[in-house]
mmCIF file of C-alpha atoms in Angstrom:
data_model
loop_
_atom_site.group_PDB
_atom_site.id
_atom_site.type_symbol
_atom_site.label_atom_id
_atom_site.label_comp_id
_atom_site.label_asym_id
_atom_site.label_seq_id
_atom_site.Cartn_x
_atom_site.Cartn_y
_atom_site.Cartn_z
ATOM 1 C CA MET F 24 170.803 -46.303 -6.684
ATOM 2 C CA PHE F 25 170.593 -42.466 -6.219
ATOM 3 C CA TYR F 26 171.100 -39.848 -7.714
ATOM 4 C CA HIS F 27 170.408 -36.084 -6.906
ATOM 5 C CA ASP F 28 170.656 -32.727 -8.678
ATOM 6 C CA GLY F 29 172.875 -30.359 -6.905
ATOM 7 C CA GLY F 30 169.258 -29.407 -4.266
ATOM 8 C CA LYS F 31 167.346 -28.387 -7.632
ATOM 9 C CA LEU F 32 163.824 -28.730 -6.414
ATOM 10 C CA GLN F 33 161.205 -30.332 -8.366
ATOM 11 C CA TYR F 34 159.598 -27.482 -9.289
ATOM 12 C CA HIS F 35 158.741 -24.089 -7.955
ATOM 13 C CA VAL F 36 158.278 -23.394 -3.721
ATOM 14 C CA LYS F 37 157.576 -20.115 -3.090
ATOM 15 C CA VAL F 38 155.610 -18.328 -0.193
ATOM 16 C CA ASP F 39 153.970 -14.906 -0.846
ATOM 17 C CA LYS F 40 153.843 -14.521 3.321
ATOM 18 C CA PRO F 41 155.171 -16.970 5.642
ATOM 19 C CA ASP F 42 152.292 -18.726 7.961
ATOM 20 C CA PRO F 43 153.364 -21.072 11.069
ATOM 21 C CA VAL F 44 149.855 -22.506 10.951
ATOM 22 C CA PHE F 45 149.863 -23.187 7.763
ATOM 23 C CA ALA F 46 153.162 -24.783 8.213
ATOM 24 C CA LYS F 47 151.801 -27.496 10.770
ATOM 25 C CA ALA F 48 149.168 -28.070 8.276
ATOM 26 C CA LEU F 49 151.482 -28.916 5.486
ATOM 27 C CA GLN F 50 153.437 -31.633 7.778
ATOM 28 C CA GLN F 51 150.118 -34.032 7.147
ATOM 29 C CA ALA F 52 150.994 -33.952 3.547
ATOM 30 C CA ILE F 53 154.460 -34.757 4.334
ATOM 31 C CA GLY F 54 154.631 -37.859 7.310
ATOM 32 C CA GLY F 55 150.495 -38.549 7.417
ATOM 33 C CA ILE F 56 149.670 -41.501 6.448
ATOM 34 C CA GLN F 57 147.973 -39.718 2.753
ATOM 35 C CA GLY F 58 151.418 -37.722 2.888
ATOM 36 C CA GLU F 59 154.807 -38.749 0.357
ATOM 37 C CA ILE F 60 156.915 -40.437 2.659
ATOM 38 C CA ARG F 61 153.926 -43.282 2.592
ATOM 39 C CA VAL F 62 153.635 -43.307 -1.122
ATOM 40 C CA CYS F 63 157.322 -43.084 -1.556
ATOM 41 C CA LEU F 64 158.484 -46.431 0.841
ATOM 42 C CA GLN F 65 155.004 -48.079 -0.736
ATOM 43 C CA TYR F 66 156.915 -48.497 -4.267
ATOM 44 C CA MET F 67 159.823 -48.594 -3.485
ATOM 45 C CA PHE F 68 159.389 -51.789 -0.585
ATOM 46 C CA GLN F 69 157.200 -52.899 -3.596
ATOM 47 C CA ALA F 70 159.859 -52.679 -6.342
ATOM 48 C CA TRP F 71 162.885 -53.925 -4.282
ATOM 49 C CA GLY F 72 160.575 -56.927 -3.762
ATOM 50 C CA SER F 73 158.321 -57.278 -7.586
ATOM 51 C CA ARG F 74 159.015 -60.654 -9.343
ATOM 52 C CA GLY F 75 156.900 -60.799 -13.007
ATOM 53 C CA PRO F 76 157.765 -58.294 -15.644
ATOM 54 C CA SER F 77 160.392 -55.563 -15.293
ATOM 55 C CA LYS F 78 158.855 -52.582 -16.291
ATOM 56 C CA TYR F 79 156.633 -52.528 -13.307
ATOM 57 C CA ARG F 80 159.310 -52.297 -11.008
ATOM 58 C CA ASP F 81 161.058 -50.275 -13.100
ATOM 59 C CA MET F 82 157.883 -48.179 -13.001
ATOM 60 C CA LEU F 83 157.562 -48.484 -9.506
ATOM 61 C CA LEU F 84 161.301 -47.287 -8.705
ATOM 62 C CA GLU F 85 160.285 -44.181 -10.713
ATOM 63 C CA THR F 86 157.373 -43.380 -8.727
ATOM 64 C CA GLY F 87 158.950 -43.481 -5.659
ATOM 65 C CA THR F 88 162.007 -42.091 -6.461
ATOM 66 C CA GLU F 89 160.400 -38.433 -7.512
ATOM 67 C CA GLU F 90 158.199 -39.166 -4.635
ATOM 68 C CA MET F 91 161.015 -38.495 -2.778
ATOM 69 C CA GLY F 92 161.134 -35.459 -4.532
ATOM 70 C CA HIS F 93 157.798 -34.409 -3.072
ATOM 71 C CA ILE F 94 159.149 -34.778 0.159
ATOM 72 C CA GLU F 95 161.759 -32.045 -0.350
ATOM 73 C CA MET F 96 158.860 -29.940 -2.227
ATOM 74 C CA LEU F 97 157.084 -29.924 1.096
ATOM 75 C CA ALA F 98 159.527 -29.364 3.766
ATOM 76 C CA THR F 99 161.006 -26.532 1.451
ATOM 77 C CA ALA F 100 157.711 -25.464 2.030
ATOM 78 C CA VAL F 101 157.367 -26.112 5.189
ATOM 79 C CA ALA F 102 160.734 -24.121 6.049
ATOM 80 C CA MET F 103 159.571 -20.888 4.056
ATOM 81 C CA ASN F 104 156.301 -20.699 5.986
ATOM 82 C CA LEU F 105 158.177 -20.738 9.447
ATOM 83 C CA GLU F 106 160.324 -18.041 8.246
ATOM 84 C CA GLY F 107 159.799 -14.849 10.612
ATOM 85 C CA ALA F 108 157.395 -17.526 13.203
ATOM 86 C CA PRO F 109 156.988 -16.539 16.231
ATOM 87 C CA LEU F 110 159.070 -13.088 16.144
ATOM 88 C CA GLU F 111 156.405 -11.551 13.869
ATOM 89 C CA GLN F 112 154.374 -12.025 16.621
ATOM 90 C CA ASP F 113 156.623 -10.176 19.166
ATOM 91 C CA LYS F 114 153.748 -7.160 20.000
ATOM 92 C CA ALA F 115 151.834 -9.496 21.512
ATOM 93 C CA ALA F 116 152.000 -9.799 25.394
ATOM 94 C CA GLY F 117 154.060 -12.771 26.720
ATOM 95 C CA ASP F 118 156.064 -15.242 25.639
ATOM 96 C CA PRO F 119 155.940 -15.335 21.669
ATOM 97 C CA VAL F 120 156.551 -18.916 21.446
ATOM 98 C CA VAL F 121 154.073 -19.889 23.933
ATOM 99 C CA LEU F 122 151.412 -17.754 21.934
ATOM 100 C CA ALA F 123 152.610 -18.890 18.577
ATOM 101 C CA ALA F 124 152.132 -22.496 19.463
ATOM 102 C CA MET F 125 148.043 -21.524 21.169
ATOM 103 C CA GLY F 126 147.585 -19.440 17.864
ATOM 104 C CA GLY F 127 147.923 -23.495 16.298
ATOM 105 C CA MET F 128 151.813 -22.955 15.344
ATOM 106 C CA ASN F 129 153.626 -26.804 16.144
ATOM 107 C CA ILE F 130 155.579 -25.285 19.434
ATOM 108 C CA GLN F 131 157.872 -28.258 18.008
ATOM 109 C CA HIS F 132 158.891 -26.715 14.868
ATOM 110 C CA VAL F 133 160.609 -23.585 16.851
ATOM 111 C CA ILE F 134 161.989 -25.598 19.771
ATOM 112 C CA SER F 135 163.199 -28.680 18.290
ATOM 113 C CA THR F 136 163.795 -27.695 14.293
ATOM 114 C CA CYS F 137 165.021 -23.949 14.113
ATOM 115 C CA MET F 138 162.188 -23.735 12.301
ATOM 116 C CA ALA F 139 162.104 -26.602 9.417
ATOM 117 C CA ALA F 140 160.242 -29.480 9.049
ATOM 118 C CA MET F 141 160.168 -32.838 10.167
ATOM 119 C CA PRO F 142 158.528 -36.704 9.624
ATOM 120 C CA VAL F 143 155.443 -36.225 11.375
ATOM 121 C CA ASP F 144 151.697 -35.284 10.658
ATOM 122 C CA ALA F 145 150.179 -32.808 11.775
ATOM 123 C CA SER F 146 149.374 -34.008 14.626
ATOM 124 C CA GLY F 147 153.357 -34.156 15.643
ATOM 125 C CA VAL F 148 152.561 -38.116 15.487
ATOM 126 C CA PRO F 149 156.189 -39.568 13.523
ATOM 127 C CA PHE F 150 155.626 -41.525 10.354
ATOM 128 C CA ASN F 151 155.823 -45.247 11.489
ATOM 129 C CA CYS F 152 155.001 -47.475 8.387
ATOM 130 C CA SER F 153 152.216 -48.853 9.162
ATOM 131 C CA HIS F 154 150.850 -47.872 6.244
ATOM 132 C CA VAL F 155 153.340 -49.268 3.821
ATOM 133 C CA TYR F 156 151.985 -52.008 1.739
ATOM 134 C CA ALA F 157 153.667 -53.847 -0.174
ATOM 135 C CA SER F 158 151.886 -57.385 -0.911
ATOM 136 C CA GLY F 159 154.106 -59.493 -3.626
ATOM 137 C CA ASN F 160 150.927 -59.789 -4.773
ATOM 138 C CA ALA F 161 151.266 -56.738 -8.238
ATOM 139 C CA ALA F 162 147.890 -56.938 -8.948
ATOM 140 C CA ALA F 163 146.877 -55.587 -5.650
ATOM 141 C CA ASP F 164 149.562 -53.063 -4.552
ATOM 142 C CA MET F 165 148.808 -51.505 -7.870
ATOM 143 C CA LEU F 166 144.985 -51.368 -6.494
ATOM 144 C CA ALA F 167 146.755 -50.045 -3.405
ATOM 145 C CA ASN F 168 149.054 -47.682 -4.878
ATOM 146 C CA VAL F 169 145.088 -45.683 -6.692
ATOM 147 C CA THR F 170 143.714 -45.483 -2.686
ATOM 148 C CA ALA F 171 146.727 -43.748 -1.450
ATOM 149 C CA GLU F 172 147.245 -41.041 -4.639
ATOM 150 C CA SER F 173 143.206 -40.922 -3.997
ATOM 151 C CA THR F 174 143.553 -40.200 0.164
ATOM 152 C CA GLY F 175 147.151 -38.120 -0.982
ATOM 153 C CA ARG F 176 144.829 -36.185 -3.535
ATOM 154 C CA MET F 177 142.069 -35.595 -1.422
ATOM 155 C CA LEU F 178 144.292 -34.128 0.862
ATOM 156 C CA ALA F 179 146.851 -31.483 -1.534
ATOM 157 C CA VAL F 180 142.955 -30.621 -2.795
ATOM 158 C CA GLN F 181 142.265 -29.322 1.190
ATOM 159 C CA LEU F 182 145.592 -28.223 0.687
ATOM 160 C CA TYR F 183 145.048 -26.157 -1.832
ATOM 161 C CA LYS F 184 141.212 -24.543 0.365
ATOM 162 C CA MET F 185 143.254 -23.671 3.275
ATOM 163 C CA THR F 186 145.567 -21.077 2.072
ATOM 164 C CA ASN F 187 144.776 -18.267 -0.005
ATOM 165 C CA ASP F 188 149.052 -17.393 -0.954
ATOM 166 C CA ARG F 189 150.071 -17.738 -4.649
ATOM 167 C CA GLY F 190 153.211 -19.813 -3.830
ATOM 168 C CA MET F 191 151.569 -22.544 -2.259
ATOM 169 C CA LYS F 192 148.355 -23.002 -4.245
ATOM 170 C CA ASP F 193 150.523 -23.184 -7.162
ATOM 171 C CA MET F 194 152.609 -25.883 -5.623
ATOM 172 C CA LEU F 195 150.054 -27.760 -4.003
ATOM 173 C CA SER F 196 148.082 -27.578 -7.591
ATOM 174 C CA PHE F 197 151.699 -29.442 -9.442
ATOM 175 C CA LEU F 198 151.171 -31.805 -6.421
ATOM 176 C CA ILE F 199 147.152 -32.487 -7.398
ATOM 177 C CA ALA F 200 148.301 -33.036 -11.045
ATOM 178 C CA ARG F 201 151.186 -36.160 -10.036
ATOM 179 C CA ASP F 202 148.233 -37.273 -8.526
ATOM 180 C CA THR F 203 145.915 -37.831 -11.027
ATOM 181 C CA MET F 204 148.874 -38.604 -13.260
ATOM 182 C CA HIS F 205 149.565 -41.668 -10.744
ATOM 183 C CA GLN F 206 145.718 -43.045 -10.152
ATOM 184 C CA GLU F 207 145.400 -42.984 -14.007
ATOM 185 C CA GLN F 208 149.390 -45.045 -14.549
ATOM 186 C CA PHE F 209 148.256 -47.119 -11.423
ATOM 187 C CA PHE F 210 144.885 -48.421 -12.500
ATOM 188 C CA SER F 211 146.409 -48.442 -16.186
ATOM 189 C CA ALA F 212 148.392 -51.244 -14.602
ATOM 190 C CA TRP F 213 146.035 -53.233 -13.585
ATOM 191 C CA GLU F 214 144.047 -53.399 -16.044
ATOM 192 C CA GLU F 215 147.342 -54.765 -17.953
ATOM 193 C CA LEU F 216 147.794 -57.266 -15.750
ATOM 194 C CA GLY F 217 143.944 -58.550 -16.536
ATOM 195 C CA GLY F 218 142.167 -56.034 -14.459
ATOM 196 C CA ARG F 219 138.455 -57.282 -13.609
ATOM 197 C CA LYS F 220 138.745 -60.697 -15.159
ATOM 198 C CA ASN F 221 141.979 -61.457 -13.393
ATOM 199 C CA HIS F 222 140.117 -61.135 -10.174
ATOM 200 C CA PRO F 223 140.009 -62.569 -7.174
ATOM 201 C CA ILE F 224 143.375 -61.946 -5.731
ATOM 202 C CA PRO F 225 144.932 -63.620 -5.591
ATOM 203 C CA ASN F 226 143.671 -65.444 -9.012
ATOM 204 C CA ASN F 227 146.057 -68.648 -8.723
ATOM 205 C CA PHE F 228 143.667 -70.656 -6.495
ATOM 206 C CA ASP F 229 141.727 -73.342 -8.111
ATOM 207 C CA GLN F 230 137.982 -71.462 -6.915
ATOM 208 C CA SER F 231 136.432 -74.516 -7.139
ATOM 209 C CA ILE F 232 137.732 -75.314 -3.889
ATOM 210 C CA GLU F 233 135.663 -72.629 -2.102
ATOM 211 C CA PRO F 234 132.364 -72.549 -0.727
ATOM 212 C CA SER F 235 129.922 -71.558 -3.685
ATOM 213 C CA ASP F 236 126.909 -70.949 -1.004
ATOM 214 C CA TYR F 237 129.749 -68.050 0.002
ATOM 215 C CA ASN F 238 131.879 -66.899 -3.099
ATOM 216 C CA TYR F 239 129.387 -64.000 -4.177
ATOM 217 C CA THR F 240 126.339 -64.618 -2.043
ATOM 218 C CA PHE F 241 125.929 -60.858 -0.040
ATOM 219 C CA TYR F 242 125.007 -61.816 3.535
ATOM 220 C CA THR F 243 122.862 -59.760 5.626
ATOM 221 C CA THR F 244 123.012 -59.788 9.358
ATOM 222 C CA GLY F 245 119.253 -57.966 9.891
ATOM 223 C CA LYS F 246 117.587 -59.682 12.366
ATOM 224 C CA ASP F 247 114.842 -59.765 10.672
ATOM 225 C CA ASP F 248 112.778 -58.373 7.380
ATOM 226 C CA SER F 249 112.285 -55.293 9.396
ATOM 227 C CA VAL F 250 115.547 -54.510 8.183
ATOM 228 C CA PRO F 251 116.180 -53.391 5.143
ATOM 229 C CA THR F 252 118.434 -55.436 3.111
ATOM 230 C CA PRO F 253 121.226 -53.363 0.984
ATOM 231 C CA SER F 254 120.839 -53.192 -3.251
ATOM 232 C CA GLY F 255 123.129 -52.616 -6.020
ATOM 233 C CA MET F 256 125.711 -53.456 -8.432
ATOM 234 C CA PHE F 257 127.095 -55.901 -5.128
ATOM 235 C CA THR F 258 124.067 -57.819 -4.706
ATOM 236 C CA GLU F 259 122.091 -58.762 -7.085
ATOM 237 C CA GLY F 260 123.564 -59.598 -11.271
ATOM 238 C CA GLU F 261 126.610 -60.630 -13.100
ATOM 239 C CA SER F 262 129.741 -60.598 -10.567
ATOM 240 C CA PHE F 263 133.097 -57.345 -10.994
ATOM 241 C CA ASP F 264 135.382 -60.735 -12.519
ATOM 242 C CA GLY F 265 132.226 -62.079 -14.535
ATOM 243 C CA ARG F 266 132.877 -65.274 -13.199
ATOM 244 C CA ALA F 267 128.815 -65.562 -11.554
ATOM 245 C CA GLN F 268 125.536 -63.847 -10.616
ATOM 246 C CA TYR F 269 125.275 -62.035 -7.579
ATOM 247 C CA ASN F 270 122.960 -63.065 -4.689
ATOM 248 C CA LYS F 271 122.263 -61.943 -1.264
ATOM 249 C CA LYS F 272 120.649 -64.658 1.804
ATOM 250 C CA ARG F 273 120.113 -63.814 4.860
ATOM 251 C CA MET F 274 122.679 -65.281 7.496
ATOM 252 C CA GLN F 275 122.482 -68.080 9.390
ATOM 253 C CA PRO F 276 124.518 -69.367 12.621
ATOM 254 C CA VAL F 277 125.379 -72.770 10.778
ATOM 255 C CA GLY F 278 128.203 -73.149 12.761
ATOM 256 C CA GLY F 279 128.074 -74.457 17.131
ATOM 257 C CA LYS F 280 127.918 -72.940 20.229
ATOM 258 C CA PRO F 281 132.087 -72.543 20.822
ATOM 259 C CA ASN F 282 132.638 -74.811 23.981
ATOM 260 C CA LEU F 283 136.280 -74.019 25.337
ATOM 261 C CA GLY F 284 136.136 -76.339 28.590
ATOM 262 C CA TYR F 285 137.449 -75.483 31.833
ATOM 263 C CA ALA F 286 140.709 -73.501 32.616
ATOM 264 C CA SER F 287 144.230 -75.460 33.068
ATOM 265 C CA PRO F 288 145.161 -75.112 36.228
ATOM 266 C CA ASP F 289 148.408 -74.203 35.550
ATOM 267 C CA ALA F 290 146.450 -70.446 34.408
ATOM 268 C CA ALA F 291 146.089 -67.532 36.639
ATOM 269 C CA VAL F 292 142.537 -68.536 36.912
ATOM 270 C CA GLN F 293 139.374 -68.476 39.743
ATOM 271 C CA LYS F 294 139.003 -71.740 41.471
ATOM 272 C CA GLY F 295 135.663 -72.033 40.110
ATOM 273 C CA GLN F 296 137.691 -71.993 36.164
ATOM 274 C CA GLU F 297 139.968 -74.347 37.132
ATOM 275 C CA GLY F 298 139.100 -77.815 35.708
ATOM 276 C CA THR F 299 141.881 -81.237 36.604
ATOM 277 C CA ILE F 300 143.636 -82.643 33.836
ATOM 278 C CA ASP F 301 140.779 -85.643 33.469
ATOM 279 C CA LYS F 302 137.793 -82.752 32.771
ATOM 280 C CA ILE F 303 139.478 -80.512 30.429
ATOM 281 C CA LYS F 304 140.683 -83.645 28.091
ATOM 282 C CA ASP F 305 137.139 -84.820 28.829
ATOM 283 C CA THR F 306 136.228 -81.328 27.973
ATOM 284 C CA ILE F 307 138.589 -81.597 23.895
ATOM 285 C CA LEU F 308 137.587 -85.210 23.687
ATOM 286 C CA SER F 309 133.746 -84.104 22.765
#
């Protein structure tokens, strides 16, 4: 169950001078793959499917609800930046709406929403949940959340650098600070769940079943020794989980050449591809 607080914003949202082009950029922080709709839904669905210690469900619900407030802040910022647009460009010849769009404004802010935010990215693509990750594995989800907060923080920093508006910089600095905390909390939860010692994810699979030539070997696919093999902590020394030593090898084919045989006479293929039922059976048996 969710509550709201009479429309009060989580943090100050002030705009010194409206900027419809910046409003378009802010849409990325709402409906982009790095945006607040994404993390809000990600944390909520992770929480709603959470099994295990209840504190992780509670944490995800708290943070997902906080992200709802960030969407509200950004939507308000978009509306404030659209204030007066495109009327303030009416001195220009021609249709001011078209002129504003040519200057970088999102025309949909004019013709579809009466100067309000939309659940879309900066290119106008609607948010579609394709980047909402909720695997049910607590450790995997915490790492996915760190990535989400990292890319979200990158976007907020970039937006901060794009504007000289003091109000927008203040709001974005708040969002950047929250992204810092969220990265830290999800990494802390990952460590509490076992951190690197609980890798690989999932850790409830018997690793003795894995072919030992492949689970801690870095393979290079360079055609010969003229192609240098990457070297680093990921190719030599102790593995990340501390269970083995890394090594590196050149990849060699160990599987046979595939033979799919003839096509079925019932398929829409050329006559030269067709095989009789007997030919198809012979290929399968071979």
